[in-house]
Amino acid sequence: MNERADVLVIGGGAVGACAAYYLVRAGLSVTLVEKGELASGCSGANAGLIVPSHSVPMANPRTRRLAFKGLFHPQSPLRIRVRPDFDLLLWLWRFHRSCSAQKMRAGMGALCKLNHASLKLWKDLIKNENLACGFQQKGWLIVYKKEKAFREALEDRELLQSYGIKAEIFDGRKTLDFCPFLLPEISGGVFYPEDAHLDPARFVSALAERLRDLGVTIYPQTEVRSFESTNSKLTVVRTNRGDFRPENVVLAAGAWSSSLAKKIGMNLPLQPAKGYVISTRLPDNFPSFPLYLSEAKVAITPLEDSLRIAGALEFEGMDFKVRKKGVSRILNFSQDYLKQTGSHDILAVSSGLRPCTPDGLPFISRHPELPNLIVATGHGMLGITLAPVTGKLVSQIVRDEAPCVDLNPFRLFRFC
Ligand SMILES: Cc1cc2nc3c(=O)[nH]c(=O)nc-3n(C[C@H](O)[C@H](O)[C@H](O)COP(=O)(O)OP(=O)(O)OC[C@H]3O[C@@H](n4cnc5c(N)ncnc54)[C@H](O)[C@@H]3O)c2cc1C
């Protein structure tokens, strides 16, 4: 076991794997530990979209309205199981405070910059490392059934365009011409030509292979259980397979990060938001680009030999249970928009827990009191999109280099 390394990365999802990549490329010795198999967390169960266009933070006035509705409507895509849990209640209060139009705009600016940088890194990473993971930059079509939702989208589009995100607006007729796979009764669509998609689990496994070639030691089935610190330094990371004594530690454990942070006395405001992924056979003539069914909050991604239908945002704690009702809701909504979904031919159903912060921005930060601990988590709905830039920033933090994106909006303790 490689007990000593310059950096120990905790978590074998997209964020941990990308952090390991940029760290080893920066000349550091790196060990990665993962409690299960690589990509067994949320990075294996998502829509596989790389979407700078999705830069409106989750904390915004519309999501707040949806969250409120979700308390009373079981069919809502956003559900919160309210329970006597102090961390959840504090998180909800902070979420509510982050939903003002002004805070949303500031968050959007920060996310746009991060997303732009990540898209560029995505293209370099795929090309330079020749990673076979179905990466394609074919754009993303967002479809609106209701006129009101379409009008609101046009407002968002103007803001996004002011941050350099390109978009094409289609009325209902043009949306159907562009995507004949849709059923009629569409108010309009917005096409984001720069967005991309891939198979996320294949990406993590292809990158892991490359990491091993580059000298990263990867330990699957290795769970971090506790930490020891002396003189403002994390000195020992204890796992079920022995102790590690790295110079630096990167916490990239997704939705599990807050319980690990508690072990070092840190309160990390993260809530897991469960979503479902349904894989079906790829229907004939499905477009080569992914879709988003706006009102249903369902993403549909064509992969090489399957169709991935993903949706739901359920705040129910660390619970992976696949609720039949949640899955049927996603399939029913999809059938309202699409001529065929392949739903009679389901190949697999899984769930993933998005690590969500109250303001919808990730934590990418050195711990101010334990400077050899770097936290890289809380990416919510954008963990795949933002994995490369997060990895790059982590390597810059460890090496005390100037960051490629301003880190201030992503600092720890910004809610205190
Ligand atoms: C339905 C759905 C659709 C989504 N679609 C998209 C999308 O299209 N595009 C996008 O950008 N994002 C999407 N997301 C969000 C994205 O999947 C997540 O933000 C991202 O996967 C988080 O990556 P991560 O590496 O931080 O966490 P994870 O992938 O969850 O990885 C964390 C890892 O840490 C490990 N771990 C936990 N505790 C320990 C421990 N004690 N010791 C060692 N290892 C530990 C876990 O086993 C896990 O493998 C979607 C999410 C869902 C649920």
Short mmCIF file of C-alpha atoms and ligand atoms in Angstrom, two decimals:
data_model
loop_
_atom_site.label_atom_id
_atom_site.label_comp_id
_atom_site.label_asym_id
_atom_site.label_seq_id
_atom_site.Cartn_x
_atom_site.Cartn_y
_atom_site.Cartn_z
CA MET A 1 0.00 0.00 0.00
CA ASN A 2 1.35 3.43 -1.02
CA GLU A 3 1.07 5.04 2.42
CA ARG A 4 2.92 8.22 1.57
CA ALA A 5 2.05 10.33 -1.45
CA ASP A 6 2.09 14.02 -2.24
CA VAL A 7 -1.69 13.85 -2.52
CA LEU A 8 -4.39 11.40 -1.43
CA VAL A 9 -7.67 11.83 -3.32
CA ILE A 10 -10.79 10.51 -1.56
CA GLY A 11 -13.51 9.50 -4.04
CA GLY A 12 -13.40 7.71 -7.38
CA GLY A 13 -16.09 9.69 -9.19
CA ALA A 14 -15.58 12.10 -12.09
CA VAL A 15 -14.35 14.86 -9.76
CA GLY A 16 -11.83 12.69 -7.87
CA ALA A 17 -10.55 11.08 -11.09
CA CYS A 18 -10.08 14.48 -12.78
CA ALA A 19 -8.33 15.86 -9.68
CA ALA A 20 -5.94 12.87 -9.74
CA TYR A 21 -5.32 13.48 -13.45
CA TYR A 22 -4.33 17.14 -13.22
CA LEU A 23 -2.30 16.48 -10.05
CA VAL A 24 -0.24 13.70 -11.63
CA ARG A 25 0.15 15.76 -14.81
CA ALA A 26 1.54 18.54 -12.58
CA GLY A 27 4.28 16.14 -11.46
CA LEU A 28 2.89 15.08 -8.06
CA SER A 29 2.65 11.55 -6.71
CA VAL A 30 -1.02 10.66 -6.29
CA THR A 31 -3.03 7.94 -4.57
CA LEU A 32 -6.81 7.63 -4.99
CA VAL A 33 -9.06 5.70 -2.64
CA GLU A 34 -12.63 4.70 -3.41
CA LYS A 35 -14.95 2.88 -1.00
CA GLY A 36 -16.64 0.88 -3.76
CA GLU A 37 -15.75 0.63 -7.43
CA LEU A 38 -14.84 3.66 -9.54
CA ALA A 39 -17.91 5.61 -10.73
CA SER A 40 -20.13 3.64 -8.35
CA GLY A 41 -21.49 6.95 -6.97
CA CYS A 42 -23.37 9.65 -8.84
CA SER A 43 -20.79 9.73 -11.65
CA GLY A 44 -22.12 6.39 -12.91
CA ALA A 45 -25.80 7.40 -12.70
CA ASN A 46 -26.44 10.62 -14.59
CA ALA A 47 -27.41 11.97 -18.00
CA GLY A 48 -23.81 12.38 -19.26
CA LEU A 49 -24.33 15.96 -20.42
CA ILE A 50 -21.58 18.57 -20.60
CA VAL A 51 -23.72 21.66 -20.52
CA PRO A 52 -22.27 25.13 -20.01
CA SER A 53 -25.75 26.32 -21.02
CA HIS A 54 -27.01 24.96 -17.69
CA SER A 55 -25.33 27.81 -15.82
CA VAL A 56 -28.42 29.09 -14.04
CA PRO A 57 -27.71 27.94 -10.47
CA MET A 58 -30.18 25.56 -8.88
CA ALA A 59 -30.88 28.27 -6.28
CA ASN A 60 -33.17 30.59 -8.23
CA PRO A 61 -36.69 31.98 -7.79
CA ARG A 62 -38.25 29.37 -10.11
CA THR A 63 -36.73 26.37 -8.33
CA ARG A 64 -37.87 27.85 -5.03
CA ARG A 65 -41.44 27.98 -6.37
CA LEU A 66 -41.12 24.40 -7.64
CA ALA A 67 -39.74 23.26 -4.28
CA PHE A 68 -42.71 24.81 -2.52
CA LYS A 69 -45.17 23.14 -4.92
CA GLY A 70 -43.33 19.84 -4.46
CA LEU A 71 -44.29 19.86 -0.78
CA PHE A 72 -47.93 19.38 -1.79
CA HIS A 73 -47.84 17.69 -5.24
CA PRO A 74 -46.56 14.11 -5.32
CA GLN A 75 -46.13 14.36 -9.13
CA SER A 76 -43.67 17.26 -8.88
CA PRO A 77 -40.17 16.56 -10.27
CA LEU A 78 -38.73 18.19 -7.12
CA ARG A 79 -39.64 16.54 -3.82
CA ILE A 80 -38.46 17.31 -0.32
CA ARG A 81 -39.15 14.91 2.51
CA VAL A 82 -39.30 17.44 5.33
CA ARG A 83 -38.12 15.84 8.55
CA PRO A 84 -36.74 16.96 11.90
CA ASP A 85 -33.15 17.15 10.66
CA PHE A 86 -31.30 20.31 11.69
CA ASP A 87 -28.80 20.11 8.77
CA LEU A 88 -31.66 19.86 6.23
CA LEU A 89 -33.62 22.73 7.78
CA LEU A 90 -30.53 24.96 7.87
CA TRP A 91 -29.74 23.96 4.27
CA LEU A 92 -33.31 24.88 3.18
CA TRP A 93 -33.05 28.25 4.91
CA ARG A 94 -29.74 28.97 3.16
CA PHE A 95 -31.21 27.78 -0.14
CA HIS A 96 -34.16 30.14 0.31
CA ARG A 97 -31.74 33.03 1.02
CA SER A 98 -29.70 32.20 -2.10
CA CYS A 99 -32.75 32.27 -4.41
CA SER A 100 -33.00 36.03 -4.92
CA ALA A 101 -32.70 37.27 -8.51
CA GLN A 102 -29.56 39.21 -7.55
CA LYS A 103 -27.78 36.21 -5.98
CA MET A 104 -28.89 34.00 -8.86
CA ARG A 105 -27.28 36.41 -11.37
CA ALA A 106 -24.02 36.53 -9.41
CA GLY A 107 -24.01 32.72 -9.21
CA MET A 108 -24.74 32.46 -12.92
CA GLY A 109 -21.74 34.66 -13.75
CA ALA A 110 -19.47 32.48 -11.59
CA LEU A 111 -20.83 29.23 -13.09
CA CYS A 112 -20.54 30.52 -16.67
CA LYS A 113 -16.84 31.24 -16.19
CA LEU A 114 -16.25 27.84 -14.60
CA ASN A 115 -18.26 26.08 -17.31
CA HIS A 116 -16.46 27.83 -20.18
CA ALA A 117 -13.10 26.81 -18.75
CA SER A 118 -14.32 23.24 -18.22
CA LEU A 119 -15.61 22.80 -21.76
CA LYS A 120 -12.23 23.76 -23.15
CA LEU A 121 -10.50 21.33 -20.79
CA TRP A 122 -12.97 18.58 -21.75
CA LYS A 123 -12.01 18.86 -25.40
CA ASP A 124 -8.27 18.87 -24.61
CA LEU A 125 -8.61 15.93 -22.23
CA ILE A 126 -10.53 13.73 -24.65
CA LYS A 127 -8.18 14.56 -27.52
CA ASN A 128 -4.86 14.44 -25.66
CA GLU A 129 -5.60 11.22 -23.77
CA ASN A 130 -7.65 9.61 -26.53
CA LEU A 131 -10.36 8.52 -24.11
CA ALA A 132 -12.99 6.22 -25.61
CA CYS A 133 -16.18 7.32 -23.87
CA GLY A 134 -18.55 8.41 -26.64
CA PHE A 135 -17.76 12.13 -26.26
CA GLN A 136 -19.63 14.13 -28.92
CA GLN A 137 -20.21 17.85 -29.23
CA LYS A 138 -23.58 17.87 -30.99
CA GLY A 139 -25.40 20.52 -28.95
CA TRP A 140 -28.42 20.25 -26.64
CA LEU A 141 -32.05 21.05 -27.44
CA ILE A 142 -34.30 22.30 -24.64
CA VAL A 143 -37.95 21.86 -25.46
CA TYR A 144 -40.86 23.83 -23.97
CA LYS A 145 -44.49 22.82 -24.08
CA LYS A 146 -45.89 25.83 -22.25
CA GLU A 147 -45.71 29.32 -23.70
CA LYS A 148 -44.91 30.84 -20.26
CA ALA A 149 -41.95 28.51 -19.70
CA PHE A 150 -40.64 29.30 -23.19
CA ARG A 151 -40.86 33.06 -22.53
CA GLU A 152 -38.98 32.67 -19.23
CA ALA A 153 -36.33 30.66 -21.07
CA LEU A 154 -35.82 33.52 -23.49
CA GLU A 155 -34.99 35.79 -20.53
CA ASP A 156 -32.42 33.26 -19.27
CA ARG A 157 -31.01 32.95 -22.76
CA GLU A 158 -30.35 36.68 -22.93
CA LEU A 159 -28.44 36.55 -19.66
CA LEU A 160 -26.51 33.47 -20.74
CA GLN A 161 -25.65 35.09 -24.05
CA SER A 162 -24.24 38.08 -22.20
CA TYR A 163 -21.78 35.57 -20.65
CA GLY A 164 -20.84 34.20 -24.07
CA ILE A 165 -23.08 31.09 -24.16
CA LYS A 166 -24.33 30.68 -27.75
CA ALA A 167 -27.97 29.77 -28.36
CA GLU A 168 -30.45 29.45 -31.24
CA ILE A 169 -34.14 30.13 -30.65
CA PHE A 170 -36.78 28.05 -32.45
CA ASP A 171 -40.53 28.58 -32.50
CA GLY A 172 -42.76 25.51 -32.17
CA ARG A 173 -42.77 24.71 -35.92
CA LYS A 174 -39.02 25.06 -36.25
CA THR A 175 -38.42 22.94 -33.14
CA LEU A 176 -40.43 20.13 -34.73
CA ASP A 177 -38.57 20.50 -38.04
CA PHE A 178 -35.27 20.37 -36.18
CA CYS A 179 -36.33 17.36 -34.12
CA PRO A 180 -39.08 15.37 -35.88
CA PHE A 181 -38.91 12.84 -33.04
CA LEU A 182 -40.99 15.21 -30.86
CA LEU A 183 -44.77 15.06 -30.64
CA PRO A 184 -46.63 18.23 -31.73
CA GLU A 185 -47.83 20.86 -29.23
CA ILE A 186 -44.44 22.35 -28.54
CA SER A 187 -44.25 26.11 -27.87
CA GLY A 188 -40.62 26.41 -28.75
CA GLY A 189 -37.07 25.28 -28.23
CA VAL A 190 -33.62 26.66 -27.47
CA PHE A 191 -30.65 24.89 -29.04
CA TYR A 192 -27.24 25.27 -27.39
CA PRO A 193 -24.77 24.22 -30.11
CA GLU A 194 -21.66 24.07 -27.91
CA ASP A 195 -22.96 21.54 -25.40
CA ALA A 196 -21.69 17.97 -25.51
CA HIS A 197 -22.45 14.52 -24.12
CA LEU A 198 -20.72 11.23 -23.30
CA ASP A 199 -21.06 7.98 -21.40
CA PRO A 200 -19.93 9.09 -17.91
CA ALA A 201 -19.06 5.67 -16.46
CA ARG A 202 -16.99 4.83 -19.54
CA PHE A 203 -15.24 8.17 -19.14
CA VAL A 204 -14.24 7.49 -15.52
CA SER A 205 -13.02 4.01 -16.34
CA ALA A 206 -11.04 5.18 -19.42
CA LEU A 207 -9.49 7.98 -17.38
CA ALA A 208 -8.64 5.57 -14.54
CA GLU A 209 -6.76 3.37 -16.99
CA ARG A 210 -4.79 6.39 -18.12
CA LEU A 211 -4.17 7.40 -14.48
CA ARG A 212 -2.64 4.00 -13.76
CA ASP A 213 -0.33 4.40 -16.79
CA LEU A 214 0.72 7.78 -15.44
CA GLY A 215 1.62 6.25 -12.06
CA VAL A 216 -1.43 6.99 -9.92
CA THR A 217 -2.11 4.26 -7.36
CA ILE A 218 -5.82 3.48 -7.20
CA TYR A 219 -7.34 1.52 -4.34
CA PRO A 220 -10.97 0.50 -4.89
CA GLN A 221 -12.90 -1.05 -1.95
CA THR A 222 -10.98 1.26 0.37
CA GLU A 223 -13.16 3.32 2.66
CA VAL A 224 -11.93 6.31 4.60
CA ARG A 225 -13.16 5.93 8.16
CA SER A 226 -11.41 8.69 10.14
CA PHE A 227 -8.65 11.26 10.22
CA GLU A 228 -5.93 12.44 12.58
CA SER A 229 -4.57 15.95 12.64
CA THR A 230 -1.74 17.68 14.47
CA ASN A 231 -0.63 21.31 14.35
CA SER A 232 -3.22 22.40 11.78
CA LYS A 233 -2.35 19.54 9.45
CA LEU A 234 -4.22 16.38 8.50
CA THR A 235 -1.58 13.78 9.21
CA VAL A 236 -3.28 10.39 8.98
CA VAL A 237 -6.19 9.14 6.88
CA ARG A 238 -7.48 5.86 8.28
CA THR A 239 -9.17 3.37 5.97
CA ASN A 240 -10.45 -0.21 6.24
CA ARG A 241 -7.22 -1.25 4.48
CA GLY A 242 -4.70 0.67 6.55
CA ASP A 243 -3.44 4.18 7.20
CA PHE A 244 -2.25 6.78 4.69
CA ARG A 245 0.07 9.67 5.54
CA PRO A 246 -0.12 12.00 2.55
CA GLU A 247 1.17 15.57 2.33
CA ASN A 248 -2.21 16.78 1.01
CA VAL A 249 -5.73 15.37 1.03
CA VAL A 250 -8.43 16.08 -1.57
CA LEU A 251 -11.99 15.46 -0.36
CA ALA A 252 -13.99 14.58 -3.48
CA ALA A 253 -16.47 12.12 -2.00
CA GLY A 254 -19.60 13.62 -3.58
CA ALA A 255 -22.73 13.35 -1.45
CA TRP A 256 -20.75 11.50 1.25
CA SER A 257 -18.40 14.46 1.74
CA SER A 258 -20.43 16.11 4.50
CA SER A 259 -20.39 13.03 6.75
CA LEU A 260 -16.62 12.65 6.18
CA ALA A 261 -16.14 16.38 6.87
CA LYS A 262 -17.92 15.95 10.21
CA LYS A 263 -15.14 13.57 11.24
CA ILE A 264 -12.74 16.51 11.17
CA GLY A 265 -15.20 18.85 12.85
CA MET A 266 -16.22 20.60 9.63
CA ASN A 267 -19.84 21.36 8.85
CA LEU A 268 -20.18 21.13 5.07
CA PRO A 269 -23.66 22.24 3.99
CA LEU A 270 -24.49 19.56 1.43
CA GLN A 271 -27.75 17.72 0.82
CA PRO A 272 -28.06 14.67 -1.42
CA ALA A 273 -30.68 15.09 -4.18
CA LYS A 274 -31.66 11.76 -5.67
CA GLY A 275 -32.27 11.35 -9.38
CA TYR A 276 -33.07 8.32 -11.54
CA VAL A 277 -31.50 7.07 -14.74
CA ILE A 278 -33.46 4.74 -17.00
CA SER A 279 -31.62 3.09 -19.88
CA THR A 280 -33.70 1.81 -22.77
CA ARG A 281 -32.89 0.54 -26.24
CA LEU A 282 -32.10 3.38 -28.62
CA PRO A 283 -35.19 3.94 -30.78
CA ASP A 284 -34.60 4.11 -34.55
CA ASN A 285 -34.06 7.63 -35.91
CA PHE A 286 -33.49 9.20 -32.50
CA PRO A 287 -31.57 12.48 -33.04
CA SER A 288 -27.81 12.41 -32.45
CA PHE A 289 -28.08 15.27 -29.90
CA PRO A 290 -29.59 15.12 -26.39
CA LEU A 291 -32.87 16.75 -25.37
CA TYR A 292 -34.23 18.35 -22.22
CA LEU A 293 -37.96 18.25 -21.63
CA SER A 294 -38.19 21.47 -19.74
CA GLU A 295 -41.40 21.30 -17.72
CA ALA A 296 -40.82 17.63 -16.88
CA LYS A 297 -37.16 18.31 -15.93
CA VAL A 298 -36.14 15.18 -17.82
CA ALA A 299 -32.92 14.85 -19.83
CA ILE A 300 -32.67 12.36 -22.70
CA THR A 301 -29.26 11.37 -23.99
CA PRO A 302 -28.55 9.11 -26.97
CA LEU A 303 -25.53 6.92 -26.21
CA GLU A 304 -23.92 4.51 -28.65
CA ASP A 305 -26.41 1.69 -28.18
CA SER A 306 -28.92 2.96 -25.64
CA LEU A 307 -31.06 5.89 -24.65
CA ARG A 308 -30.57 7.40 -21.21
CA ILE A 309 -33.60 9.05 -19.62
CA ALA A 310 -32.74 10.94 -16.44
CA GLY A 311 -34.76 13.05 -14.05
CA ALA A 312 -36.17 13.74 -10.55
CA LEU A 313 -34.72 15.79 -7.73
CA GLU A 314 -35.65 14.17 -4.44
CA PHE A 315 -34.30 15.50 -1.16
CA GLU A 316 -34.73 12.42 0.99
CA GLY A 317 -31.35 12.00 2.67
CA MET A 318 -28.75 9.32 1.80
CA ASP A 319 -31.36 7.01 0.31
CA PHE A 320 -30.70 5.21 -2.98
CA LYS A 321 -34.02 3.42 -3.13
CA VAL A 322 -35.52 3.46 -6.62
CA ARG A 323 -39.15 4.52 -6.16
CA LYS A 324 -41.38 2.95 -8.80
CA LYS A 325 -43.55 6.08 -8.82
CA GLY A 326 -40.53 8.30 -9.51
CA VAL A 327 -39.50 6.13 -12.45
CA SER A 328 -43.01 5.94 -13.95
CA ARG A 329 -43.37 9.71 -13.62
CA ILE A 330 -40.22 10.21 -15.70
CA LEU A 331 -41.39 7.72 -18.34
CA ASN A 332 -44.90 9.20 -18.50
CA PHE A 333 -43.56 12.70 -18.94
CA SER A 334 -41.21 11.52 -21.69
CA GLN A 335 -44.11 9.90 -23.51
CA ASP A 336 -45.89 13.29 -23.51
CA TYR A 337 -43.07 14.77 -25.57
CA LEU A 338 -41.61 11.95 -27.66
CA LYS A 339 -42.94 9.69 -30.39
CA GLN A 340 -41.07 6.76 -28.83
CA THR A 341 -38.96 6.31 -25.69
CA GLY A 342 -38.18 2.63 -25.87
CA SER A 343 -39.86 2.46 -22.43
CA HIS A 344 -41.20 -1.01 -23.23
CA ASP A 345 -37.58 -2.09 -23.55
CA ILE A 346 -35.92 -0.99 -20.30
CA LEU A 347 -32.34 -2.21 -19.93
CA ALA A 348 -31.51 -0.82 -16.48
CA VAL A 349 -32.69 1.62 -13.81
CA SER A 350 -30.41 3.23 -11.26
CA SER A 351 -30.29 6.16 -8.88
CA GLY A 352 -27.64 8.72 -8.03
CA LEU A 353 -27.25 11.29 -5.27
CA ARG A 354 -26.26 14.77 -6.45
CA PRO A 355 -24.16 16.61 -3.86
CA CYS A 356 -26.06 19.92 -3.60
CA THR A 357 -24.98 23.14 -1.92
CA PRO A 358 -27.58 25.73 -0.87
CA ASP A 359 -26.54 28.26 -3.55
CA GLY A 360 -25.95 25.77 -6.39
CA LEU A 361 -22.20 26.50 -6.63
CA PRO A 362 -19.57 23.89 -5.77
CA PHE A 363 -16.94 24.05 -3.05
CA ILE A 364 -13.46 24.21 -4.58
CA SER A 365 -11.28 25.43 -1.79
CA ARG A 366 -8.44 24.91 0.58
CA HIS A 367 -9.56 24.49 4.19
CA PRO A 368 -8.50 27.73 5.94
CA GLU A 369 -7.60 25.98 9.22
CA LEU A 370 -6.26 22.70 7.83
CA PRO A 371 -4.37 24.01 4.79
CA ASN A 372 -3.33 20.57 3.51
CA LEU A 373 -7.02 19.67 2.99
CA ILE A 374 -8.62 20.68 -0.32
CA VAL A 375 -12.37 20.27 -0.70
CA ALA A 376 -13.78 19.62 -4.19
CA THR A 377 -17.45 18.75 -4.03
CA GLY A 378 -21.02 20.10 -4.12
CA HIS A 379 -21.36 20.13 -7.91
CA GLY A 380 -25.07 19.34 -7.79
CA MET A 381 -26.44 18.96 -11.31
CA LEU A 382 -23.13 19.83 -12.98
CA GLY A 383 -20.52 17.42 -11.63
CA ILE A 384 -19.75 15.85 -15.00
CA THR A 385 -19.66 19.21 -16.79
CA LEU A 386 -17.37 20.72 -14.16
CA ALA A 387 -15.10 17.77 -13.35
CA PRO A 388 -12.11 18.81 -15.51
CA VAL A 389 -11.97 22.43 -14.37
CA THR A 390 -12.38 21.32 -10.75
CA GLY A 391 -9.48 18.89 -11.17
CA LYS A 392 -7.35 21.59 -12.74
CA LEU A 393 -8.17 24.07 -9.93
CA VAL A 394 -7.38 21.45 -7.29
CA SER A 395 -3.92 20.94 -8.80
CA GLN A 396 -3.40 24.72 -8.88
CA ILE A 397 -4.44 25.05 -5.23
CA VAL A 398 -2.09 22.24 -4.15
CA ARG A 399 0.80 23.83 -6.05
CA ASP A 400 -0.04 27.37 -4.88
CA GLU A 401 -0.40 28.52 -8.49
CA ALA A 402 -2.71 31.30 -9.68
CA PRO A 403 -6.10 29.65 -10.36
CA CYS A 404 -7.44 29.61 -13.93
CA VAL A 405 -10.82 30.83 -12.60
CA ASP A 406 -11.52 33.14 -9.62
CA LEU A 407 -12.08 30.83 -6.64
CA ASN A 408 -13.83 33.30 -4.39
CA PRO A 409 -17.43 32.23 -5.22
CA PHE A 410 -16.50 28.60 -4.45
CA ARG A 411 -14.82 29.12 -1.07
CA LEU A 412 -15.71 27.03 1.99
CA PHE A 413 -17.59 28.75 4.81
CA ARG A 414 -19.22 31.29 2.47
CA PHE A 415 -22.52 30.70 4.30
CA CYS A 416 -21.14 31.46 7.75
C1 LIG B 1 -30.23 11.75 -12.57
C2 LIG B 1 -28.97 12.58 -12.62
C3 LIG B 1 -28.60 13.18 -13.80
C4 LIG B 1 -27.45 13.98 -13.86
N1 LIG B 1 -27.05 14.47 -15.05
C5 LIG B 1 -25.92 15.21 -15.13
C6 LIG B 1 -25.47 15.69 -16.38
O1 LIG B 1 -26.05 15.40 -17.41
N2 LIG B 1 -24.36 16.48 -16.42
C7 LIG B 1 -23.69 16.82 -15.27
O2 LIG B 1 -22.73 17.58 -15.36
N3 LIG B 1 -24.06 16.31 -14.07
C8 LIG B 1 -25.15 15.53 -13.97
N4 LIG B 1 -25.55 15.02 -12.77
C9 LIG B 1 -24.78 15.35 -11.57
C10 LIG B 1 -23.47 14.55 -11.52
O3 LIG B 1 -23.73 13.19 -11.78
C11 LIG B 1 -22.80 14.71 -10.15
O4 LIG B 1 -22.69 16.08 -9.84
C12 LIG B 1 -21.40 14.12 -10.19
O5 LIG B 1 -21.44 12.78 -10.59
C13 LIG B 1 -20.71 14.23 -8.83
O6 LIG B 1 -19.43 13.66 -8.99
P1 LIG B 1 -18.49 13.40 -7.75
O7 LIG B 1 -17.24 12.81 -8.26
O8 LIG B 1 -18.42 14.67 -6.95
O9 LIG B 1 -19.33 12.40 -6.83
P2 LIG B 1 -19.55 10.82 -7.01
O10 LIG B 1 -19.59 10.42 -8.41
O11 LIG B 1 -20.74 10.46 -6.17
O12 LIG B 1 -18.23 10.21 -6.41
C14 LIG B 1 -17.93 10.23 -5.05
C15 LIG B 1 -17.25 8.91 -4.74
O13 LIG B 1 -16.73 8.95 -3.41
C16 LIG B 1 -16.80 7.64 -2.90
N5 LIG B 1 -16.75 7.70 -1.43
C17 LIG B 1 -17.73 8.15 -0.61
N6 LIG B 1 -17.33 8.02 0.67
C18 LIG B 1 -16.09 7.49 0.66
C19 LIG B 1 -15.17 7.11 1.68
N7 LIG B 1 -15.47 7.25 2.98
N8 LIG B 1 -13.99 6.59 1.30
C20 LIG B 1 -13.67 6.44 -0.02
N9 LIG B 1 -14.53 6.76 -1.03
C21 LIG B 1 -15.71 7.30 -0.69
C22 LIG B 1 -18.16 7.15 -3.40
O14 LIG B 1 -18.24 5.74 -3.38
C23 LIG B 1 -18.21 7.74 -4.80
O15 LIG B 1 -17.77 6.83 -5.80
C24 LIG B 1 -26.68 14.20 -12.69
C25 LIG B 1 -27.05 13.55 -11.50
C26 LIG B 1 -28.18 12.75 -11.46
C27 LIG B 1 -28.53 12.04 -10.18
#
